[in-house]
């Protein structure tokens, strides 16, 4: 039996063969890696697009391992000056991989400086008073840009990314496979019937699935047990206040509001005590994607038949728990 580890991130994929789902992305990457290795060149600059939690950063790290090069990772918002950007670019050697996560947070002047540096394979340092600017050559490295908002990146920068890798939400079956793989790698014993139940509460997002698996194990160990079972999932969901679809308290309250009839966004926002923009950009997208919510021609929100059924089931469950 393999050594048991305590944290979900104690293990991570080390090869594209170990990655689950995202077949279109993996196929693109496999071809690009084979071509780079056959030609003895760097991997091409790439743009990794998609919602948070789908494995963009994990893939970036795997690509560096596949290329057997050093991996330099930084958040876009951490680059606060030209000096920060220059230090990052000058540190990389030939064929190294630089990953800028949340690249949409990179300031426009730095985006411009980045694509100019990639074009010219050099950076230009402005000279001190009376001195000419100094040019410093750059190694032939790979830049990976991960973002949830591609249109916040300047078009010239996007155009310099040779590969565009679009991540999509995972199927339940892929999440089950991923959870089983991770539990086995960690040495955690999990009842098989538990994995689909975790997957259906994870919104098609591996990060959420793995976080809930970690929560289940936390409950399991708090009770002095070693096998993760359905009762541990039930307790974890109670503690985190998530329902059978993975909806949190605010989303559940949103559905209960609409169960009383259609309503406009500003009214819902007032009842929830949240800004309208937060509801439109954070709360509603999954409800719409899950088929629980639609908007009519006047912008009013209304529940679908599935949404009404789920809200009614939620109310029934709450009533039963209160009586018990």
PDB file of C-alpha atoms in Angstrom:
ATOM      1  CA  UNK A   1       0.000   0.000   0.000  1.00  0.00           C
ATOM      2  CA  UNK A   2       1.331   3.472  -0.889  1.00  0.00           C
ATOM      3  CA  UNK A   3       2.153   5.960   1.862  1.00  0.00           C
ATOM      4  CA  UNK A   4      -0.898   7.956   2.889  1.00  0.00           C
ATOM      5  CA  UNK A   5      -0.690  11.731   2.531  1.00  0.00           C
ATOM      6  CA  UNK A   6      -2.792  14.317   4.337  1.00  0.00           C
ATOM      7  CA  UNK A   7      -3.339  17.118   1.831  1.00  0.00           C
ATOM      8  CA  UNK A   8      -5.062  16.987  -1.553  1.00  0.00           C
ATOM      9  CA  UNK A   9      -2.207  18.957  -3.132  1.00  0.00           C
ATOM     10  CA  UNK A  10       0.504  16.656  -1.796  1.00  0.00           C
ATOM     11  CA  UNK A  11       0.421  14.985  -5.219  1.00  0.00           C
ATOM     12  CA  UNK A  12       0.032  16.555  -8.660  1.00  0.00           C
ATOM     13  CA  UNK A  13       0.122  15.346 -12.285  1.00  0.00           C
ATOM     14  CA  UNK A  14       3.658  15.014 -13.620  1.00  0.00           C
ATOM     15  CA  UNK A  15       2.903  14.070 -17.231  1.00  0.00           C
ATOM     16  CA  UNK A  16       0.212  14.799 -19.808  1.00  0.00           C
ATOM     17  CA  UNK A  17      -0.605  11.074 -19.600  1.00  0.00           C
ATOM     18  CA  UNK A  18      -1.799  11.676 -16.045  1.00  0.00           C
ATOM     19  CA  UNK A  19      -4.175  14.517 -16.956  1.00  0.00           C
ATOM     20  CA  UNK A  20      -7.886  13.733 -16.975  1.00  0.00           C
ATOM     21  CA  UNK A  21     -10.404  15.380 -19.320  1.00  0.00           C
ATOM     22  CA  UNK A  22      -9.828  18.365 -21.643  1.00  0.00           C
ATOM     23  CA  UNK A  23      -9.095  15.998 -24.545  1.00  0.00           C
ATOM     24  CA  UNK A  24      -8.992  18.793 -27.119  1.00  0.00           C
ATOM     25  CA  UNK A  25      -6.422  20.718 -25.088  1.00  0.00           C
ATOM     26  CA  UNK A  26      -4.333  17.617 -24.378  1.00  0.00           C
ATOM     27  CA  UNK A  27      -4.315  16.610 -28.050  1.00  0.00           C
ATOM     28  CA  UNK A  28      -3.101  20.093 -29.057  1.00  0.00           C
ATOM     29  CA  UNK A  29      -0.399  20.029 -26.414  1.00  0.00           C
ATOM     30  CA  UNK A  30       0.766  16.517 -27.298  1.00  0.00           C
ATOM     31  CA  UNK A  31       1.327  17.522 -30.921  1.00  0.00           C
ATOM     32  CA  UNK A  32       3.134  20.726 -29.913  1.00  0.00           C
ATOM     33  CA  UNK A  33       5.394  18.855 -27.470  1.00  0.00           C
ATOM     34  CA  UNK A  34       6.270  16.187 -30.037  1.00  0.00           C
ATOM     35  CA  UNK A  35       7.103  18.842 -32.635  1.00  0.00           C
ATOM     36  CA  UNK A  36       9.246  20.848 -30.196  1.00  0.00           C
ATOM     37  CA  UNK A  37      11.173  17.794 -29.063  1.00  0.00           C
ATOM     38  CA  UNK A  38      11.712  16.493 -32.616  1.00  0.00           C
ATOM     39  CA  UNK A  39      13.057  19.901 -33.689  1.00  0.00           C
ATOM     40  CA  UNK A  40      15.013  20.479 -30.480  1.00  0.00           C
ATOM     41  CA  UNK A  41      13.219  23.774 -29.969  1.00  0.00           C
ATOM     42  CA  UNK A  42      11.212  25.437 -27.228  1.00  0.00           C
ATOM     43  CA  UNK A  43       7.486  24.896 -26.847  1.00  0.00           C
ATOM     44  CA  UNK A  44       5.531  27.633 -28.617  1.00  0.00           C
ATOM     45  CA  UNK A  45       4.033  30.539 -26.672  1.00  0.00           C
ATOM     46  CA  UNK A  46       0.548  29.581 -25.518  1.00  0.00           C
ATOM     47  CA  UNK A  47      -2.661  31.146 -24.233  1.00  0.00           C
ATOM     48  CA  UNK A  48      -4.593  29.070 -21.676  1.00  0.00           C
ATOM     49  CA  UNK A  49      -8.228  30.189 -21.507  1.00  0.00           C
ATOM     50  CA  UNK A  50     -11.190  29.189 -19.385  1.00  0.00           C
ATOM     51  CA  UNK A  51     -13.035  29.566 -16.079  1.00  0.00           C
ATOM     52  CA  UNK A  52     -11.128  29.217 -12.798  1.00  0.00           C
ATOM     53  CA  UNK A  53     -10.406  25.828 -11.292  1.00  0.00           C
ATOM     54  CA  UNK A  54     -10.161  23.803 -14.509  1.00  0.00           C
ATOM     55  CA  UNK A  55      -6.448  22.981 -14.376  1.00  0.00           C
ATOM     56  CA  UNK A  56      -4.726  25.687 -16.403  1.00  0.00           C
ATOM     57  CA  UNK A  57      -1.938  26.152 -13.839  1.00  0.00           C
ATOM     58  CA  UNK A  58      -1.542  22.384 -13.449  1.00  0.00           C
ATOM     59  CA  UNK A  59      -1.086  22.013 -17.205  1.00  0.00           C
ATOM     60  CA  UNK A  60       1.478  24.823 -17.265  1.00  0.00           C
ATOM     61  CA  UNK A  61       3.581  22.999 -14.659  1.00  0.00           C
ATOM     62  CA  UNK A  62       3.246  19.710 -16.552  1.00  0.00           C
ATOM     63  CA  UNK A  63       4.428  21.349 -19.787  1.00  0.00           C
ATOM     64  CA  UNK A  64       7.645  22.460 -18.076  1.00  0.00           C
ATOM     65  CA  UNK A  65       8.199  18.914 -16.799  1.00  0.00           C
ATOM     66  CA  UNK A  66       7.565  17.464 -20.249  1.00  0.00           C
ATOM     67  CA  UNK A  67      10.121  19.879 -21.717  1.00  0.00           C
ATOM     68  CA  UNK A  68      12.544  19.059 -18.852  1.00  0.00           C
ATOM     69  CA  UNK A  69      13.137  22.761 -18.236  1.00  0.00           C
ATOM     70  CA  UNK A  70      12.846  25.191 -15.351  1.00  0.00           C
ATOM     71  CA  UNK A  71       9.415  26.569 -14.509  1.00  0.00           C
ATOM     72  CA  UNK A  72       8.973  30.239 -13.585  1.00  0.00           C
ATOM     73  CA  UNK A  73       5.486  31.132 -12.340  1.00  0.00           C
ATOM     74  CA  UNK A  74       4.079  34.507 -11.315  1.00  0.00           C
ATOM     75  CA  UNK A  75       0.672  36.125 -10.910  1.00  0.00           C
ATOM     76  CA  UNK A  76      -0.154  38.945 -13.305  1.00  0.00           C
ATOM     77  CA  UNK A  77      -0.947  41.341 -10.460  1.00  0.00           C
ATOM     78  CA  UNK A  78       2.463  40.625  -8.886  1.00  0.00           C
ATOM     79  CA  UNK A  79       4.191  42.407 -11.790  1.00  0.00           C
ATOM     80  CA  UNK A  80       3.939  45.980 -10.533  1.00  0.00           C
ATOM     81  CA  UNK A  81       6.814  47.604 -12.405  1.00  0.00           C
ATOM     82  CA  UNK A  82       8.992  47.317 -15.481  1.00  0.00           C
ATOM     83  CA  UNK A  83      11.747  46.074 -13.180  1.00  0.00           C
ATOM     84  CA  UNK A  84       9.531  43.143 -12.079  1.00  0.00           C
ATOM     85  CA  UNK A  85       8.857  42.181 -15.695  1.00  0.00           C
ATOM     86  CA  UNK A  86      12.512  42.543 -16.718  1.00  0.00           C
ATOM     87  CA  UNK A  87      13.676  40.414 -13.777  1.00  0.00           C
ATOM     88  CA  UNK A  88      11.242  37.654 -14.762  1.00  0.00           C
ATOM     89  CA  UNK A  89      12.284  37.640 -18.414  1.00  0.00           C
ATOM     90  CA  UNK A  90      16.018  37.878 -17.730  1.00  0.00           C
ATOM     91  CA  UNK A  91      15.921  34.974 -15.266  1.00  0.00           C
ATOM     92  CA  UNK A  92      14.679  32.470 -17.871  1.00  0.00           C
ATOM     93  CA  UNK A  93      17.105  30.405 -19.917  1.00  0.00           C
ATOM     94  CA  UNK A  94      16.642  28.822 -23.346  1.00  0.00           C
ATOM     95  CA  UNK A  95      13.554  26.574 -23.523  1.00  0.00           C
ATOM     96  CA  UNK A  96      12.473  27.489 -19.957  1.00  0.00           C
ATOM     97  CA  UNK A  97       8.759  27.965 -19.328  1.00  0.00           C
ATOM     98  CA  UNK A  98       7.415  31.239 -17.907  1.00  0.00           C
ATOM     99  CA  UNK A  99       3.813  31.033 -16.690  1.00  0.00           C
ATOM    100  CA  UNK A 100       1.940  34.268 -15.994  1.00  0.00           C
ATOM    101  CA  UNK A 101      -1.236  33.265 -14.186  1.00  0.00           C
ATOM    102  CA  UNK A 102      -4.243  35.611 -14.135  1.00  0.00           C
ATOM    103  CA  UNK A 103      -2.587  37.386 -17.042  1.00  0.00           C
ATOM    104  CA  UNK A 104      -5.599  39.710 -17.429  1.00  0.00           C
ATOM    105  CA  UNK A 105      -4.371  41.419 -14.232  1.00  0.00           C
ATOM    106  CA  UNK A 106      -1.147  42.391 -15.999  1.00  0.00           C
ATOM    107  CA  UNK A 107      -1.148  46.154 -16.601  1.00  0.00           C
ATOM    108  CA  UNK A 108      -1.482  47.339 -20.203  1.00  0.00           C
ATOM    109  CA  UNK A 109       1.984  48.966 -20.278  1.00  0.00           C
ATOM    110  CA  UNK A 110       3.501  45.673 -19.118  1.00  0.00           C
ATOM    111  CA  UNK A 111       1.513  43.724 -21.716  1.00  0.00           C
ATOM    112  CA  UNK A 112       2.942  46.030 -24.375  1.00  0.00           C
ATOM    113  CA  UNK A 113       6.469  45.624 -23.013  1.00  0.00           C
ATOM    114  CA  UNK A 114       6.017  41.849 -22.963  1.00  0.00           C
ATOM    115  CA  UNK A 115       4.964  41.445 -26.581  1.00  0.00           C
ATOM    116  CA  UNK A 116       7.702  43.828 -27.747  1.00  0.00           C
ATOM    117  CA  UNK A 117      10.248  41.791 -25.791  1.00  0.00           C
ATOM    118  CA  UNK A 118       8.976  38.577 -27.366  1.00  0.00           C
ATOM    119  CA  UNK A 119       9.178  40.109 -30.829  1.00  0.00           C
ATOM    120  CA  UNK A 120      12.717  41.469 -30.492  1.00  0.00           C
ATOM    121  CA  UNK A 121      14.099  38.843 -28.091  1.00  0.00           C
ATOM    122  CA  UNK A 122      15.513  41.665 -26.036  1.00  0.00           C
ATOM    123  CA  UNK A 123      14.545  44.322 -23.527  1.00  0.00           C
ATOM    124  CA  UNK A 124      15.588  47.958 -23.692  1.00  0.00           C
ATOM    125  CA  UNK A 125      16.533  49.737 -20.487  1.00  0.00           C
ATOM    126  CA  UNK A 126      16.179  53.493 -20.623  1.00  0.00           C
ATOM    127  CA  UNK A 127      19.530  55.125 -19.943  1.00  0.00           C
ATOM    128  CA  UNK A 128      20.232  57.504 -17.130  1.00  0.00           C
ATOM    129  CA  UNK A 129      20.460  61.189 -17.938  1.00  0.00           C
ATOM    130  CA  UNK A 130      22.909  61.720 -20.762  1.00  0.00           C
ATOM    131  CA  UNK A 131      23.397  57.999 -21.434  1.00  0.00           C
ATOM    132  CA  UNK A 132      21.979  55.967 -24.330  1.00  0.00           C
ATOM    133  CA  UNK A 133      19.412  53.224 -23.681  1.00  0.00           C
ATOM    134  CA  UNK A 134      20.870  49.773 -23.015  1.00  0.00           C
ATOM    135  CA  UNK A 135      19.687  46.652 -24.847  1.00  0.00           C
ATOM    136  CA  UNK A 136      19.783  43.244 -23.113  1.00  0.00           C
ATOM    137  CA  UNK A 137      19.252  40.007 -25.081  1.00  0.00           C
ATOM    138  CA  UNK A 138      16.704  37.457 -23.901  1.00  0.00           C
ATOM    139  CA  UNK A 139      16.881  33.681 -23.976  1.00  0.00           C
ATOM    140  CA  UNK A 140      14.581  31.720 -26.271  1.00  0.00           C
ATOM    141  CA  UNK A 141      11.973  30.766 -23.664  1.00  0.00           C
ATOM    142  CA  UNK A 142       8.276  29.889 -23.715  1.00  0.00           C
ATOM    143  CA  UNK A 143       5.599  32.187 -22.295  1.00  0.00           C
ATOM    144  CA  UNK A 144       2.306  30.700 -21.106  1.00  0.00           C
ATOM    145  CA  UNK A 145      -0.510  33.135 -20.289  1.00  0.00           C
ATOM    146  CA  UNK A 146      -3.445  31.833 -18.235  1.00  0.00           C
ATOM    147  CA  UNK A 147      -6.577  33.938 -18.026  1.00  0.00           C
ATOM    148  CA  UNK A 148     -10.298  33.797 -17.364  1.00  0.00           C
ATOM    149  CA  UNK A 149     -10.819  36.932 -19.467  1.00  0.00           C
ATOM    150  CA  UNK A 150      -8.963  36.795 -22.779  1.00  0.00           C
ATOM    151  CA  UNK A 151     -10.367  40.132 -23.995  1.00  0.00           C
ATOM    152  CA  UNK A 152      -8.618  41.976 -21.168  1.00  0.00           C
ATOM    153  CA  UNK A 153      -5.375  41.081 -22.911  1.00  0.00           C
ATOM    154  CA  UNK A 154      -4.153  43.358 -25.685  1.00  0.00           C
ATOM    155  CA  UNK A 155      -4.788  41.951 -29.152  1.00  0.00           C
ATOM    156  CA  UNK A 156      -1.101  42.161 -30.197  1.00  0.00           C
ATOM    157  CA  UNK A 157      -0.163  40.075 -27.142  1.00  0.00           C
ATOM    158  CA  UNK A 158      -2.882  37.494 -27.843  1.00  0.00           C
ATOM    159  CA  UNK A 159      -1.760  37.287 -31.457  1.00  0.00           C
ATOM    160  CA  UNK A 160       1.765  36.342 -30.400  1.00  0.00           C
ATOM    161  CA  UNK A 161       0.508  33.244 -28.620  1.00  0.00           C
ATOM    162  CA  UNK A 162       0.858  30.422 -31.173  1.00  0.00           C
ATOM    163  CA  UNK A 163      -1.303  27.932 -29.270  1.00  0.00           C
ATOM    164  CA  UNK A 164      -4.754  28.824 -27.942  1.00  0.00           C
ATOM    165  CA  UNK A 165      -5.867  26.213 -25.412  1.00  0.00           C
ATOM    166  CA  UNK A 166      -9.524  26.538 -24.413  1.00  0.00           C
ATOM    167  CA  UNK A 167     -10.542  24.744 -21.224  1.00  0.00           C
ATOM    168  CA  UNK A 168     -14.149  23.710 -20.647  1.00  0.00           C
ATOM    169  CA  UNK A 169     -16.069  22.360 -17.668  1.00  0.00           C
ATOM    170  CA  UNK A 170     -15.543  18.681 -16.876  1.00  0.00           C
ATOM    171  CA  UNK A 171     -18.104  15.914 -17.277  1.00  0.00           C
ATOM    172  CA  UNK A 172     -19.193  14.030 -14.170  1.00  0.00           C
ATOM    173  CA  UNK A 173     -17.451  10.885 -15.427  1.00  0.00           C
ATOM    174  CA  UNK A 174     -14.149  12.748 -15.891  1.00  0.00           C
ATOM    175  CA  UNK A 175     -14.431  14.190 -12.382  1.00  0.00           C
ATOM    176  CA  UNK A 176     -15.075  10.711 -10.969  1.00  0.00           C
ATOM    177  CA  UNK A 177     -11.947   9.441 -12.736  1.00  0.00           C
ATOM    178  CA  UNK A 178      -9.917  12.397 -11.478  1.00  0.00           C
ATOM    179  CA  UNK A 179     -11.118  11.941  -7.889  1.00  0.00           C
ATOM    180  CA  UNK A 180     -10.356   8.232  -7.978  1.00  0.00           C
ATOM    181  CA  UNK A 181      -6.887   8.887  -9.362  1.00  0.00           C
ATOM    182  CA  UNK A 182      -6.100  11.500  -6.718  1.00  0.00           C
ATOM    183  CA  UNK A 183      -7.450   9.378  -3.835  1.00  0.00           C
ATOM    184  CA  UNK A 184      -5.325   6.426  -4.990  1.00  0.00           C
ATOM    185  CA  UNK A 185      -2.214   8.618  -5.279  1.00  0.00           C
ATOM    186  CA  UNK A 186      -2.789   9.927  -1.751  1.00  0.00           C
ATOM    187  CA  UNK A 187      -3.431   6.482  -0.319  1.00  0.00           C
ATOM    188  CA  UNK A 188      -6.944   7.435   0.783  1.00  0.00           C
ATOM    189  CA  UNK A 189      -9.592   4.693   0.927  1.00  0.00           C
ATOM    190  CA  UNK A 190     -12.908   5.975  -0.441  1.00  0.00           C
ATOM    191  CA  UNK A 191     -16.162   4.096  -1.016  1.00  0.00           C
ATOM    192  CA  UNK A 192     -16.758   3.915  -4.786  1.00  0.00           C
ATOM    193  CA  UNK A 193     -20.349   5.192  -4.584  1.00  0.00           C
ATOM    194  CA  UNK A 194     -19.076   8.390  -2.981  1.00  0.00           C
ATOM    195  CA  UNK A 195     -17.131   9.719  -5.971  1.00  0.00           C
ATOM    196  CA  UNK A 196     -20.126  10.380  -8.292  1.00  0.00           C
ATOM    197  CA  UNK A 197     -21.877  12.208  -5.434  1.00  0.00           C
ATOM    198  CA  UNK A 198     -18.858  14.448  -4.914  1.00  0.00           C
ATOM    199  CA  UNK A 199     -18.602  15.000  -8.674  1.00  0.00           C
ATOM    200  CA  UNK A 200     -22.230  16.119  -9.046  1.00  0.00           C
ATOM    201  CA  UNK A 201     -21.694  18.740  -6.339  1.00  0.00           C
ATOM    202  CA  UNK A 202     -18.584  20.145  -8.047  1.00  0.00           C
ATOM    203  CA  UNK A 203     -20.043  22.229 -10.908  1.00  0.00           C
ATOM    204  CA  UNK A 204     -17.808  20.535 -13.466  1.00  0.00           C
ATOM    205  CA  UNK A 205     -14.752  22.039 -11.722  1.00  0.00           C
ATOM    206  CA  UNK A 206     -11.843  19.853 -10.530  1.00  0.00           C
ATOM    207  CA  UNK A 207     -10.738  22.371  -7.904  1.00  0.00           C
ATOM    208  CA  UNK A 208     -14.157  22.186  -6.218  1.00  0.00           C
ATOM    209  CA  UNK A 209     -14.261  18.391  -6.498  1.00  0.00           C
ATOM    210  CA  UNK A 210     -10.854  17.993  -4.874  1.00  0.00           C
ATOM    211  CA  UNK A 211     -11.706  20.525  -2.175  1.00  0.00           C
ATOM    212  CA  UNK A 212     -14.857  18.596  -1.260  1.00  0.00           C
ATOM    213  CA  UNK A 213     -12.908  15.319  -1.217  1.00  0.00           C
ATOM    214  CA  UNK A 214     -10.468  16.974   1.202  1.00  0.00           C
ATOM    215  CA  UNK A 215     -13.404  18.118   3.359  1.00  0.00           C
ATOM    216  CA  UNK A 216     -14.772  14.568   3.454  1.00  0.00           C
ATOM    217  CA  UNK A 217     -11.425  13.225   4.600  1.00  0.00           C
ATOM    218  CA  UNK A 218     -11.194  15.948   7.261  1.00  0.00           C
ATOM    219  CA  UNK A 219     -14.530  14.802   8.687  1.00  0.00           C
ATOM    220  CA  UNK A 220     -13.443  11.169   8.421  1.00  0.00           C
ATOM    221  CA  UNK A 221     -10.236  11.734  10.376  1.00  0.00           C
ATOM    222  CA  UNK A 222     -11.969  13.949  12.959  1.00  0.00           C
ATOM    223  CA  UNK A 223     -14.092  10.917  13.798  1.00  0.00           C
ATOM    224  CA  UNK A 224     -11.050   8.665  14.096  1.00  0.00           C
ATOM    225  CA  UNK A 225     -11.931   6.697  10.959  1.00  0.00           C
ATOM    226  CA  UNK A 226      -9.796   5.799   7.925  1.00  0.00           C
ATOM    227  CA  UNK A 227     -12.338   4.968   5.188  1.00  0.00           C
ATOM    228  CA  UNK A 228     -14.235   7.899   3.650  1.00  0.00           C
ATOM    229  CA  UNK A 229     -17.954   7.077   3.432  1.00  0.00           C
ATOM    230  CA  UNK A 230     -21.295   8.663   2.536  1.00  0.00           C
ATOM    231  CA  UNK A 231     -21.831   9.822   6.107  1.00  0.00           C
ATOM    232  CA  UNK A 232     -18.635  11.863   5.890  1.00  0.00           C
ATOM    233  CA  UNK A 233     -19.833  13.534   2.676  1.00  0.00           C
ATOM    234  CA  UNK A 234     -23.184  14.314   4.285  1.00  0.00           C
ATOM    235  CA  UNK A 235     -21.487  15.924   7.266  1.00  0.00           C
ATOM    236  CA  UNK A 236     -19.020  17.852   5.082  1.00  0.00           C
ATOM    237  CA  UNK A 237     -21.919  19.284   3.056  1.00  0.00           C
ATOM    238  CA  UNK A 238     -23.722  20.265   6.247  1.00  0.00           C
ATOM    239  CA  UNK A 239     -20.637  22.077   7.523  1.00  0.00           C
ATOM    240  CA  UNK A 240     -20.078  23.893   4.219  1.00  0.00           C
ATOM    241  CA  UNK A 241     -23.829  24.446   3.692  1.00  0.00           C
ATOM    242  CA  UNK A 242     -23.869  23.067   0.152  1.00  0.00           C
ATOM    243  CA  UNK A 243     -26.727  21.079  -1.344  1.00  0.00           C
ATOM    244  CA  UNK A 244     -26.939  18.155  -3.774  1.00  0.00           C
ATOM    245  CA  UNK A 245     -25.933  20.366  -6.724  1.00  0.00           C
ATOM    246  CA  UNK A 246     -23.138  22.121  -4.874  1.00  0.00           C
ATOM    247  CA  UNK A 247     -25.138  25.335  -4.362  1.00  0.00           C
ATOM    248  CA  UNK A 248     -24.030  27.457  -1.420  1.00  0.00           C
ATOM    249  CA  UNK A 249     -26.252  29.377   1.014  1.00  0.00           C
ATOM    250  CA  UNK A 250     -26.535  32.503  -1.146  1.00  0.00           C
ATOM    251  CA  UNK A 251     -27.497  30.537  -4.265  1.00  0.00           C
ATOM    252  CA  UNK A 252     -30.044  28.527  -2.291  1.00  0.00           C
ATOM    253  CA  UNK A 253     -31.545  31.767  -0.969  1.00  0.00           C
ATOM    254  CA  UNK A 254     -31.597  33.146  -4.539  1.00  0.00           C
ATOM    255  CA  UNK A 255     -33.695  30.173  -5.675  1.00  0.00           C
ATOM    256  CA  UNK A 256     -36.075  30.545  -2.734  1.00  0.00           C
ATOM    257  CA  UNK A 257     -36.634  34.212  -3.661  1.00  0.00           C
ATOM    258  CA  UNK A 258     -37.541  33.288  -7.236  1.00  0.00           C
ATOM    259  CA  UNK A 259     -39.719  30.401  -6.067  1.00  0.00           C
ATOM    260  CA  UNK A 260     -42.204  33.112  -5.045  1.00  0.00           C
ATOM    261  CA  UNK A 261     -42.269  34.516  -8.587  1.00  0.00           C
ATOM    262  CA  UNK A 262     -40.209  36.220 -11.278  1.00  0.00           C
ATOM    263  CA  UNK A 263     -38.132  39.205 -10.209  1.00  0.00           C
ATOM    264  CA  UNK A 264     -35.664  41.784 -11.482  1.00  0.00           C
ATOM    265  CA  UNK A 265     -31.983  41.780 -10.653  1.00  0.00           C
ATOM    266  CA  UNK A 266     -32.036  44.935  -8.522  1.00  0.00           C
ATOM    267  CA  UNK A 267     -34.867  43.533  -6.374  1.00  0.00           C
ATOM    268  CA  UNK A 268     -33.029  40.231  -5.873  1.00  0.00           C
ATOM    269  CA  UNK A 269     -29.842  42.137  -5.042  1.00  0.00           C
ATOM    270  CA  UNK A 270     -31.660  44.125  -2.355  1.00  0.00           C
ATOM    271  CA  UNK A 271     -33.111  40.985  -0.813  1.00  0.00           C
ATOM    272  CA  UNK A 272     -29.729  39.228  -0.823  1.00  0.00           C
ATOM    273  CA  UNK A 273     -27.820  42.296   0.339  1.00  0.00           C
ATOM    274  CA  UNK A 274     -25.297  41.985  -2.476  1.00  0.00           C
ATOM    275  CA  UNK A 275     -24.299  44.294  -5.343  1.00  0.00           C
ATOM    276  CA  UNK A 276     -26.166  43.565  -8.578  1.00  0.00           C
ATOM    277  CA  UNK A 277     -22.877  43.078 -10.422  1.00  0.00           C
ATOM    278  CA  UNK A 278     -21.751  40.399  -7.950  1.00  0.00           C
ATOM    279  CA  UNK A 279     -24.979  38.486  -8.460  1.00  0.00           C
ATOM    280  CA  UNK A 280     -24.827  38.767 -12.254  1.00  0.00           C
ATOM    281  CA  UNK A 281     -21.152  37.788 -12.498  1.00  0.00           C
ATOM    282  CA  UNK A 282     -20.750  35.344  -9.594  1.00  0.00           C
ATOM    283  CA  UNK A 283     -24.085  33.922  -8.462  1.00  0.00           C
ATOM    284  CA  UNK A 284     -26.084  33.576 -11.674  1.00  0.00           C
ATOM    285  CA  UNK A 285     -23.686  31.988 -14.210  1.00  0.00           C
ATOM    286  CA  UNK A 286     -23.759  28.509 -12.676  1.00  0.00           C
ATOM    287  CA  UNK A 287     -27.521  28.669 -12.041  1.00  0.00           C
ATOM    288  CA  UNK A 288     -28.025  29.429 -15.736  1.00  0.00           C
ATOM    289  CA  UNK A 289     -25.517  26.796 -16.875  1.00  0.00           C
ATOM    290  CA  UNK A 290     -27.167  24.191 -14.637  1.00  0.00           C
ATOM    291  CA  UNK A 291     -30.533  24.928 -16.225  1.00  0.00           C
ATOM    292  CA  UNK A 292     -32.100  26.276 -13.030  1.00  0.00           C
ATOM    293  CA  UNK A 293     -32.540  29.884 -14.145  1.00  0.00           C
ATOM    294  CA  UNK A 294     -33.457  31.862 -17.273  1.00  0.00           C
ATOM    295  CA  UNK A 295     -33.974  35.528 -18.106  1.00  0.00           C
ATOM    296  CA  UNK A 296     -37.000  36.767 -20.032  1.00  0.00           C
ATOM    297  CA  UNK A 297     -36.995  39.500 -22.693  1.00  0.00           C
ATOM    298  CA  UNK A 298     -37.403  42.199 -20.033  1.00  0.00           C
ATOM    299  CA  UNK A 299     -34.436  40.914 -18.061  1.00  0.00           C
ATOM    300  CA  UNK A 300     -36.536  39.439 -15.278  1.00  0.00           C
ATOM    301  CA  UNK A 301     -35.178  36.299 -13.666  1.00  0.00           C
ATOM    302  CA  UNK A 302     -37.316  33.183 -13.476  1.00  0.00           C
ATOM    303  CA  UNK A 303     -36.815  29.582 -12.452  1.00  0.00           C
ATOM    304  CA  UNK A 304     -37.024  26.770 -14.963  1.00  0.00           C
ATOM    305  CA  UNK A 305     -39.025  23.634 -14.161  1.00  0.00           C
ATOM    306  CA  UNK A 306     -35.785  22.089 -12.906  1.00  0.00           C
ATOM    307  CA  UNK A 307     -35.099  25.171 -10.784  1.00  0.00           C
ATOM    308  CA  UNK A 308     -38.578  25.040  -9.222  1.00  0.00           C
ATOM    309  CA  UNK A 309     -38.170  21.334  -8.493  1.00  0.00           C
ATOM    310  CA  UNK A 310     -34.797  21.870  -6.861  1.00  0.00           C
ATOM    311  CA  UNK A 311     -36.039  24.845  -4.808  1.00  0.00           C
ATOM    312  CA  UNK A 312     -39.068  22.842  -3.655  1.00  0.00           C
ATOM    313  CA  UNK A 313     -36.863  19.895  -2.711  1.00  0.00           C
ATOM    314  CA  UNK A 314     -34.565  22.255  -0.796  1.00  0.00           C
ATOM    315  CA  UNK A 315     -37.530  23.695   1.131  1.00  0.00           C
ATOM    316  CA  UNK A 316     -38.808  20.171   1.907  1.00  0.00           C
ATOM    317  CA  UNK A 317     -35.391  19.118   3.175  1.00  0.00           C
ATOM    318  CA  UNK A 318     -35.153  22.226   5.381  1.00  0.00           C
ATOM    319  CA  UNK A 319     -38.621  21.527   6.813  1.00  0.00           C
ATOM    320  CA  UNK A 320     -37.765  17.899   7.551  1.00  0.00           C
ATOM    321  CA  UNK A 321     -34.545  18.921   9.291  1.00  0.00           C
ATOM    322  CA  UNK A 322     -36.423  21.499  11.390  1.00  0.00           C
ATOM    323  CA  UNK A 323     -39.025  18.917  12.475  1.00  0.00           C
ATOM    324  CA  UNK A 324     -36.362  16.403  13.341  1.00  0.00           C
TER     325      UNK A 324
END
